[in-house]
């Protein structure tokens, strides 16, 4: 067993390419399309056996390419909109389920000392582009076809811009979106953050917090991103079949280990649907609701064919729209050739 602190992803890929990588390893959302195409991993489809329908289908889909499954999901993580019920009650509003309601709520909750919404110190450029697309009924790609520039995408990004121009966003926080302190300290009434923060929120706020999906746009539906570390088998393992057997033993057969891994070292959702009811940390309150959102409203954080280069360009695009007021449709149109070039590269 080898622990790799720090830049785990880069270290892992470097080791695999150099032929010195581990036989079995975990990777965020399963191996990248480049790792699959370069023959660095082997498919693990047969490892699932009859248990396949018990795994979260959206995560399995994300780890599937060319009809084969390339990783076994270990745990599921997600992000949601967390709010302070006491602050919403003070102004007489309900937790927002529609985007227009969220815009109004953010305005009404903003005071001289409290901002209505915190989406990260970048105004949501790094995290909210995907949820805006999904909530408008869109996605980055449909298979190997570009769809992020479809009708409605520009409007969705324009709405994200309004939070900035309405001056309802908490900015320049000492902590970023993945830390709940902006919410628990009272600097914001609503915050986008991860399920992993719930123990800290409950310890500091008690029952004064709730969680909802990112609200829907007209023609769309509420949404949450879902991601999962997946167990992968190296194509250069000293004994590929033994490595695959180990992956199957741990992540398909040993459900007690899977439940422990998901719940004893932080709050995560088991990748196996049948294990979710057994997770005490997900048995009640906002955490229980979030476990339901993942099934009903979950979207993979990014498609398998959405490469790091495409993601970096997308984040820069959303940042220009949100913080600088760039024209959304022009920005979307300008990104299409880059993404199509990437799709052509990984499809050859």
Short mmCIF file of C-alpha atoms in Angstrom, two decimals:
data_model
loop_
_atom_site.label_atom_id
_atom_site.label_comp_id
_atom_site.label_asym_id
_atom_site.label_seq_id
_atom_site.Cartn_x
_atom_site.Cartn_y
_atom_site.Cartn_z
CA UNK A 1 0.00 0.00 0.00
CA UNK A 2 1.43 3.37 -1.01
CA UNK A 3 -0.01 6.72 0.09
CA UNK A 4 0.58 9.68 -2.22
CA UNK A 5 -0.02 13.05 -0.54
CA UNK A 6 0.09 16.26 -2.54
CA UNK A 7 -0.38 16.25 -6.31
CA UNK A 8 -1.85 12.76 -6.42
CA UNK A 9 -3.26 12.84 -9.95
CA UNK A 10 -0.05 14.04 -11.58
CA UNK A 11 2.11 11.66 -9.56
CA UNK A 12 -0.10 8.71 -10.44
CA UNK A 13 -0.13 9.39 -14.18
CA UNK A 14 3.63 9.94 -14.23
CA UNK A 15 4.21 6.64 -12.47
CA UNK A 16 1.85 4.77 -14.80
CA UNK A 17 3.48 6.16 -17.92
CA UNK A 18 6.91 5.31 -16.54
CA UNK A 19 5.89 1.72 -15.87
CA UNK A 20 6.36 2.07 -12.13
CA UNK A 21 2.78 2.72 -11.10
CA UNK A 22 0.69 0.67 -8.69
CA UNK A 23 -1.17 -2.45 -9.78
CA UNK A 24 -4.44 -1.05 -8.41
CA UNK A 25 -5.12 2.64 -7.82
CA UNK A 26 -7.95 5.11 -7.35
CA UNK A 27 -8.64 8.02 -9.66
CA UNK A 28 -11.22 10.80 -9.67
CA UNK A 29 -14.25 9.76 -11.73
CA UNK A 30 -12.31 6.82 -13.09
CA UNK A 31 -9.38 7.00 -15.53
CA UNK A 32 -9.20 9.87 -17.99
CA UNK A 33 -9.94 9.29 -21.66
CA UNK A 34 -6.21 9.70 -22.38
CA UNK A 35 -5.33 6.97 -19.86
CA UNK A 36 -7.83 4.65 -21.53
CA UNK A 37 -6.70 5.45 -25.07
CA UNK A 38 -3.02 5.14 -24.14
CA UNK A 39 -3.61 1.64 -22.77
CA UNK A 40 -2.61 2.48 -19.19
CA UNK A 41 -5.63 0.73 -17.64
CA UNK A 42 -7.67 -2.40 -18.32
CA UNK A 43 -11.43 -2.73 -18.34
CA UNK A 44 -13.09 -4.14 -15.23
CA UNK A 45 -16.55 -4.80 -16.66
CA UNK A 46 -16.60 -8.46 -15.66
CA UNK A 47 -15.72 -7.60 -12.05
CA UNK A 48 -19.23 -6.24 -11.39
CA UNK A 49 -21.11 -9.45 -12.12
CA UNK A 50 -24.70 -9.38 -10.87
CA UNK A 51 -23.94 -6.36 -8.67
CA UNK A 52 -23.77 -3.88 -11.56
CA UNK A 53 -27.40 -2.61 -11.20
CA UNK A 54 -26.66 -1.80 -7.55
CA UNK A 55 -24.07 0.86 -8.43
CA UNK A 56 -25.12 4.47 -9.01
CA UNK A 57 -25.91 4.42 -12.75
CA UNK A 58 -24.74 7.96 -13.47
CA UNK A 59 -21.31 7.20 -12.04
CA UNK A 60 -21.04 3.90 -13.91
CA UNK A 61 -21.97 5.72 -17.11
CA UNK A 62 -19.20 8.25 -16.48
CA UNK A 63 -16.66 5.43 -16.14
CA UNK A 64 -17.79 3.65 -19.31
CA UNK A 65 -16.17 4.00 -22.73
CA UNK A 66 -16.46 1.92 -25.89
CA UNK A 67 -18.91 -0.41 -24.16
CA UNK A 68 -16.50 -1.23 -21.33
CA UNK A 69 -16.36 -0.08 -17.70
CA UNK A 70 -12.91 1.16 -16.70
CA UNK A 71 -13.25 1.63 -12.93
CA UNK A 72 -15.28 0.41 -9.98
CA UNK A 73 -16.92 3.35 -8.13
CA UNK A 74 -15.80 3.61 -4.50
CA UNK A 75 -17.81 6.50 -3.02
CA UNK A 76 -19.95 9.34 -4.34
CA UNK A 77 -19.48 13.01 -3.42
CA UNK A 78 -21.62 15.97 -4.33
CA UNK A 79 -22.15 19.69 -3.78
CA UNK A 80 -25.38 21.45 -2.86
CA UNK A 81 -26.79 24.83 -1.88
CA UNK A 82 -26.79 25.03 1.93
CA UNK A 83 -28.83 27.70 3.69
CA UNK A 84 -29.70 29.05 7.14
CA UNK A 85 -33.48 28.52 7.71
CA UNK A 86 -33.50 31.11 10.50
CA UNK A 87 -32.26 33.83 8.15
CA UNK A 88 -34.76 32.90 5.44
CA UNK A 89 -37.59 32.94 7.98
CA UNK A 90 -36.62 36.45 9.09
CA UNK A 91 -37.47 37.81 5.63
CA UNK A 92 -40.38 35.43 5.05
CA UNK A 93 -39.05 33.40 2.13
CA UNK A 94 -38.94 29.67 1.40
CA UNK A 95 -35.85 27.76 0.25
CA UNK A 96 -35.63 28.63 -3.48
CA UNK A 97 -36.42 25.87 -5.96
CA UNK A 98 -36.54 28.04 -9.11
CA UNK A 99 -33.72 30.23 -10.37
CA UNK A 100 -35.83 33.39 -10.27
CA UNK A 101 -36.62 32.63 -6.63
CA UNK A 102 -32.91 32.21 -5.87
CA UNK A 103 -32.15 35.57 -7.45
CA UNK A 104 -34.86 37.23 -5.38
CA UNK A 105 -33.84 35.42 -2.20
CA UNK A 106 -30.20 36.49 -2.60
CA UNK A 107 -31.29 40.10 -2.91
CA UNK A 108 -33.62 40.01 0.09
CA UNK A 109 -31.09 38.23 2.29
CA UNK A 110 -28.30 40.70 1.56
CA UNK A 111 -27.78 43.32 4.26
CA UNK A 112 -24.97 45.60 5.38
CA UNK A 113 -23.36 42.72 7.28
CA UNK A 114 -24.58 39.55 5.52
CA UNK A 115 -24.43 38.61 1.86
CA UNK A 116 -27.20 36.52 0.36
CA UNK A 117 -25.02 33.99 -1.45
CA UNK A 118 -21.50 32.56 -1.55
CA UNK A 119 -20.41 30.62 -4.64
CA UNK A 120 -16.68 30.87 -4.04
CA UNK A 121 -14.28 33.76 -4.12
CA UNK A 122 -14.33 33.72 -7.92
CA UNK A 123 -18.06 34.43 -8.00
CA UNK A 124 -18.85 30.87 -9.02
CA UNK A 125 -16.72 30.77 -12.17
CA UNK A 126 -14.95 27.60 -11.13
CA UNK A 127 -17.90 25.56 -9.87
CA UNK A 128 -21.23 26.86 -11.19
CA UNK A 129 -20.90 26.63 -14.98
CA UNK A 130 -21.98 22.99 -15.01
CA UNK A 131 -24.94 23.41 -12.63
CA UNK A 132 -26.17 26.37 -14.69
CA UNK A 133 -26.15 24.24 -17.85
CA UNK A 134 -27.86 21.26 -16.18
CA UNK A 135 -30.51 23.40 -14.54
CA UNK A 136 -31.34 24.78 -17.98
CA UNK A 137 -31.73 21.24 -19.36
CA UNK A 138 -28.34 21.26 -21.12
CA UNK A 139 -24.91 19.65 -20.73
CA UNK A 140 -21.33 20.09 -21.92
CA UNK A 141 -21.53 17.30 -24.49
CA UNK A 142 -23.94 14.76 -25.90
CA UNK A 143 -21.69 11.82 -26.59
CA UNK A 144 -18.99 13.31 -28.81
CA UNK A 145 -21.07 16.30 -29.90
CA UNK A 146 -20.79 19.83 -28.47
CA UNK A 147 -23.98 20.98 -26.69
CA UNK A 148 -22.76 23.63 -24.25
CA UNK A 149 -23.56 26.32 -26.84
CA UNK A 150 -27.19 25.22 -27.35
CA UNK A 151 -30.12 27.60 -27.03
CA UNK A 152 -30.52 28.64 -23.43
CA UNK A 153 -26.85 28.31 -22.45
CA UNK A 154 -26.10 32.00 -22.91
CA UNK A 155 -29.14 32.93 -20.84
CA UNK A 156 -28.04 30.56 -18.07
CA UNK A 157 -24.61 32.17 -17.88
CA UNK A 158 -26.23 35.61 -17.96
CA UNK A 159 -28.22 34.66 -14.87
CA UNK A 160 -24.99 33.67 -13.10
CA UNK A 161 -23.66 37.12 -14.00
CA UNK A 162 -26.66 38.80 -12.29
CA UNK A 163 -25.55 37.53 -8.87
CA UNK A 164 -22.34 39.51 -9.41
CA UNK A 165 -24.00 42.68 -10.69
CA UNK A 166 -26.69 42.58 -7.99
CA UNK A 167 -23.86 42.66 -5.43
CA UNK A 168 -25.37 39.79 -3.45
CA UNK A 169 -22.25 37.61 -3.52
CA UNK A 170 -19.81 37.24 -0.68
CA UNK A 171 -16.35 37.75 -2.18
CA UNK A 172 -12.79 37.86 -0.83
CA UNK A 173 -13.59 35.42 1.97
CA UNK A 174 -10.61 34.01 3.91
CA UNK A 175 -12.13 30.60 3.17
CA UNK A 176 -13.33 29.31 -0.19
CA UNK A 177 -16.47 27.39 -1.19
CA UNK A 178 -15.26 24.02 0.13
CA UNK A 179 -15.11 25.36 3.71
CA UNK A 180 -18.45 26.06 5.47
CA UNK A 181 -17.11 28.89 7.64
CA UNK A 182 -18.67 31.68 5.50
CA UNK A 183 -22.08 30.16 6.29
CA UNK A 184 -21.47 29.15 9.90
CA UNK A 185 -19.89 32.53 10.76
CA UNK A 186 -22.97 34.38 9.52
CA UNK A 187 -21.24 36.16 6.64
CA UNK A 188 -23.62 34.60 4.11
CA UNK A 189 -27.14 33.19 4.29
CA UNK A 190 -26.66 30.62 1.51
CA UNK A 191 -23.52 28.84 0.33
CA UNK A 192 -22.57 26.35 -2.35
CA UNK A 193 -20.47 23.68 -0.67
CA UNK A 194 -19.82 19.95 -0.37
CA UNK A 195 -21.50 17.18 1.58
CA UNK A 196 -18.22 16.66 3.44
CA UNK A 197 -18.77 19.93 5.35
CA UNK A 198 -21.99 18.79 7.04
CA UNK A 199 -20.41 17.54 10.30
CA UNK A 200 -18.77 20.92 10.84
CA UNK A 201 -21.97 22.79 9.93
CA UNK A 202 -24.03 20.71 12.35
CA UNK A 203 -21.46 21.13 15.11
CA UNK A 204 -21.63 24.91 14.77
CA UNK A 205 -25.25 25.53 13.74
CA UNK A 206 -27.15 22.54 15.13
CA UNK A 207 -30.37 22.15 13.18
CA UNK A 208 -30.19 25.63 11.65
CA UNK A 209 -29.20 24.49 8.18
CA UNK A 210 -30.84 22.90 5.19
CA UNK A 211 -29.68 21.76 1.75
CA UNK A 212 -31.27 21.94 -1.69
CA UNK A 213 -30.14 21.26 -5.27
CA UNK A 214 -29.12 24.11 -7.52
CA UNK A 215 -32.48 25.60 -8.60
CA UNK A 216 -33.92 25.05 -12.06
CA UNK A 217 -34.13 27.37 -15.02
CA UNK A 218 -37.22 27.38 -17.29
CA UNK A 219 -37.22 24.16 -19.30
CA UNK A 220 -34.73 22.49 -17.00
CA UNK A 221 -34.65 20.84 -13.60
CA UNK A 222 -32.77 21.09 -10.29
CA UNK A 223 -29.26 19.68 -10.37
CA UNK A 224 -26.27 18.57 -8.30
CA UNK A 225 -22.85 17.44 -9.53
CA UNK A 226 -21.76 13.92 -8.67
CA UNK A 227 -18.26 12.60 -8.66
CA UNK A 228 -16.69 9.37 -7.46
CA UNK A 229 -13.23 8.05 -7.03
CA UNK A 230 -12.97 4.82 -8.96
CA UNK A 231 -10.77 1.79 -8.44
CA UNK A 232 -8.64 1.21 -11.56
CA UNK A 233 -6.36 -1.64 -12.62
CA UNK A 234 -3.07 -0.85 -14.31
CA UNK A 235 -2.40 -2.47 -17.67
CA UNK A 236 1.21 -2.85 -16.48
CA UNK A 237 0.36 -4.70 -13.27
CA UNK A 238 2.69 -7.61 -12.58
CA UNK A 239 -0.38 -9.88 -12.54
CA UNK A 240 -3.39 -8.23 -14.16
CA UNK A 241 -5.85 -10.96 -13.21
CA UNK A 242 -4.74 -10.91 -9.58
CA UNK A 243 -5.08 -7.13 -9.56
CA UNK A 244 -8.55 -7.34 -11.07
CA UNK A 245 -9.52 -10.01 -8.53
CA UNK A 246 -8.38 -7.76 -5.70
CA UNK A 247 -10.41 -4.82 -7.06
CA UNK A 248 -13.48 -7.04 -7.31
CA UNK A 249 -12.96 -8.45 -3.81
CA UNK A 250 -12.69 -5.02 -2.18
CA UNK A 251 -15.13 -2.90 -4.17
CA UNK A 252 -17.77 -5.42 -5.25
CA UNK A 253 -17.77 -8.24 -2.72
CA UNK A 254 -16.77 -6.65 0.61
CA UNK A 255 -19.74 -4.35 1.18
CA UNK A 256 -18.88 -3.88 4.87
CA UNK A 257 -15.54 -2.35 3.87
CA UNK A 258 -17.26 -0.15 1.28
CA UNK A 259 -19.72 1.19 3.85
CA UNK A 260 -16.92 1.84 6.34
CA UNK A 261 -14.82 3.62 3.72
CA UNK A 262 -17.74 5.89 2.76
CA UNK A 263 -18.87 6.89 6.24
CA UNK A 264 -16.14 6.46 8.85
CA UNK A 265 -13.64 9.00 7.52
CA UNK A 266 -15.94 11.87 6.58
CA UNK A 267 -19.40 12.03 5.06
CA UNK A 268 -19.65 10.43 1.64
CA UNK A 269 -22.37 8.48 -0.13
CA UNK A 270 -21.75 4.78 -0.80
CA UNK A 271 -21.52 3.99 -4.51
CA UNK A 272 -23.80 0.99 -3.95
CA UNK A 273 -27.46 2.02 -3.80
CA UNK A 274 -28.29 -0.79 -1.37
CA UNK A 275 -25.73 0.52 1.13
CA UNK A 276 -27.13 4.05 1.38
CA UNK A 277 -29.93 3.08 3.83
CA UNK A 278 -27.29 1.45 6.05
CA UNK A 279 -25.23 4.66 6.35
CA UNK A 280 -26.03 6.22 9.73
CA UNK A 281 -24.56 9.59 8.70
CA UNK A 282 -27.15 9.75 5.89
CA UNK A 283 -30.11 8.58 7.96
CA UNK A 284 -31.77 11.92 8.66
CA UNK A 285 -31.83 15.64 8.06
CA UNK A 286 -30.06 17.48 5.23
CA UNK A 287 -27.59 14.63 4.60
CA UNK A 288 -30.46 12.24 3.94
CA UNK A 289 -31.96 14.74 1.51
CA UNK A 290 -28.66 15.09 -0.32
CA UNK A 291 -28.37 11.32 -0.77
CA UNK A 292 -31.74 11.50 -2.54
CA UNK A 293 -30.69 14.46 -4.70
CA UNK A 294 -27.74 12.49 -6.05
CA UNK A 295 -30.09 9.85 -7.44
CA UNK A 296 -32.86 12.20 -8.62
CA UNK A 297 -30.87 15.22 -9.84
CA UNK A 298 -27.26 14.06 -10.20
CA UNK A 299 -25.04 14.84 -13.17
CA UNK A 300 -21.43 13.69 -13.62
CA UNK A 301 -19.18 16.68 -12.95
CA UNK A 302 -17.86 16.49 -16.49
CA UNK A 303 -18.26 13.97 -19.34
CA UNK A 304 -15.43 11.52 -19.94
CA UNK A 305 -14.58 13.17 -23.26
CA UNK A 306 -14.44 16.64 -21.65
CA UNK A 307 -10.66 16.97 -21.39
CA UNK A 308 -8.63 19.07 -18.93
CA UNK A 309 -7.88 21.52 -21.73
CA UNK A 310 -11.60 21.94 -22.42
CA UNK A 311 -12.33 22.36 -18.72
CA UNK A 312 -9.64 24.99 -18.25
CA UNK A 313 -10.97 26.99 -21.20
CA UNK A 314 -14.54 26.63 -19.91
CA UNK A 315 -13.61 27.95 -16.46
CA UNK A 316 -11.89 30.94 -18.02
CA UNK A 317 -14.97 31.56 -20.18
CA UNK A 318 -17.35 31.51 -17.21
CA UNK A 319 -15.00 33.82 -15.32
CA UNK A 320 -15.03 36.38 -18.13
CA UNK A 321 -18.81 36.32 -18.27
CA UNK A 322 -19.35 36.51 -14.52
CA UNK A 323 -16.65 38.97 -13.48
CA UNK A 324 -16.08 41.02 -16.64
CA UNK A 325 -19.48 40.99 -18.28
CA UNK A 326 -18.31 39.31 -21.51
CA UNK A 327 -21.09 38.49 -23.97
CA UNK A 328 -22.05 34.87 -23.26
CA UNK A 329 -23.01 33.67 -26.72
CA UNK A 330 -19.89 35.10 -28.33
CA UNK A 331 -17.77 33.40 -25.67
CA UNK A 332 -19.56 30.07 -26.15
CA UNK A 333 -19.19 30.23 -29.93
CA UNK A 334 -15.48 30.97 -29.59
CA UNK A 335 -14.95 27.92 -27.40
CA UNK A 336 -16.56 25.44 -29.80
CA UNK A 337 -13.52 25.00 -32.13
CA UNK A 338 -11.20 24.23 -29.20
CA UNK A 339 -13.53 21.61 -27.77
CA UNK A 340 -14.15 20.07 -31.18
CA UNK A 341 -10.38 19.85 -31.68
CA UNK A 342 -10.09 18.00 -28.37
CA UNK A 343 -12.96 15.68 -29.28
CA UNK A 344 -11.28 14.86 -32.58
CA UNK A 345 -8.00 14.18 -30.79
CA UNK A 346 -9.46 11.72 -28.27
CA UNK A 347 -11.71 10.04 -30.81
CA UNK A 348 -8.98 9.03 -33.26
#
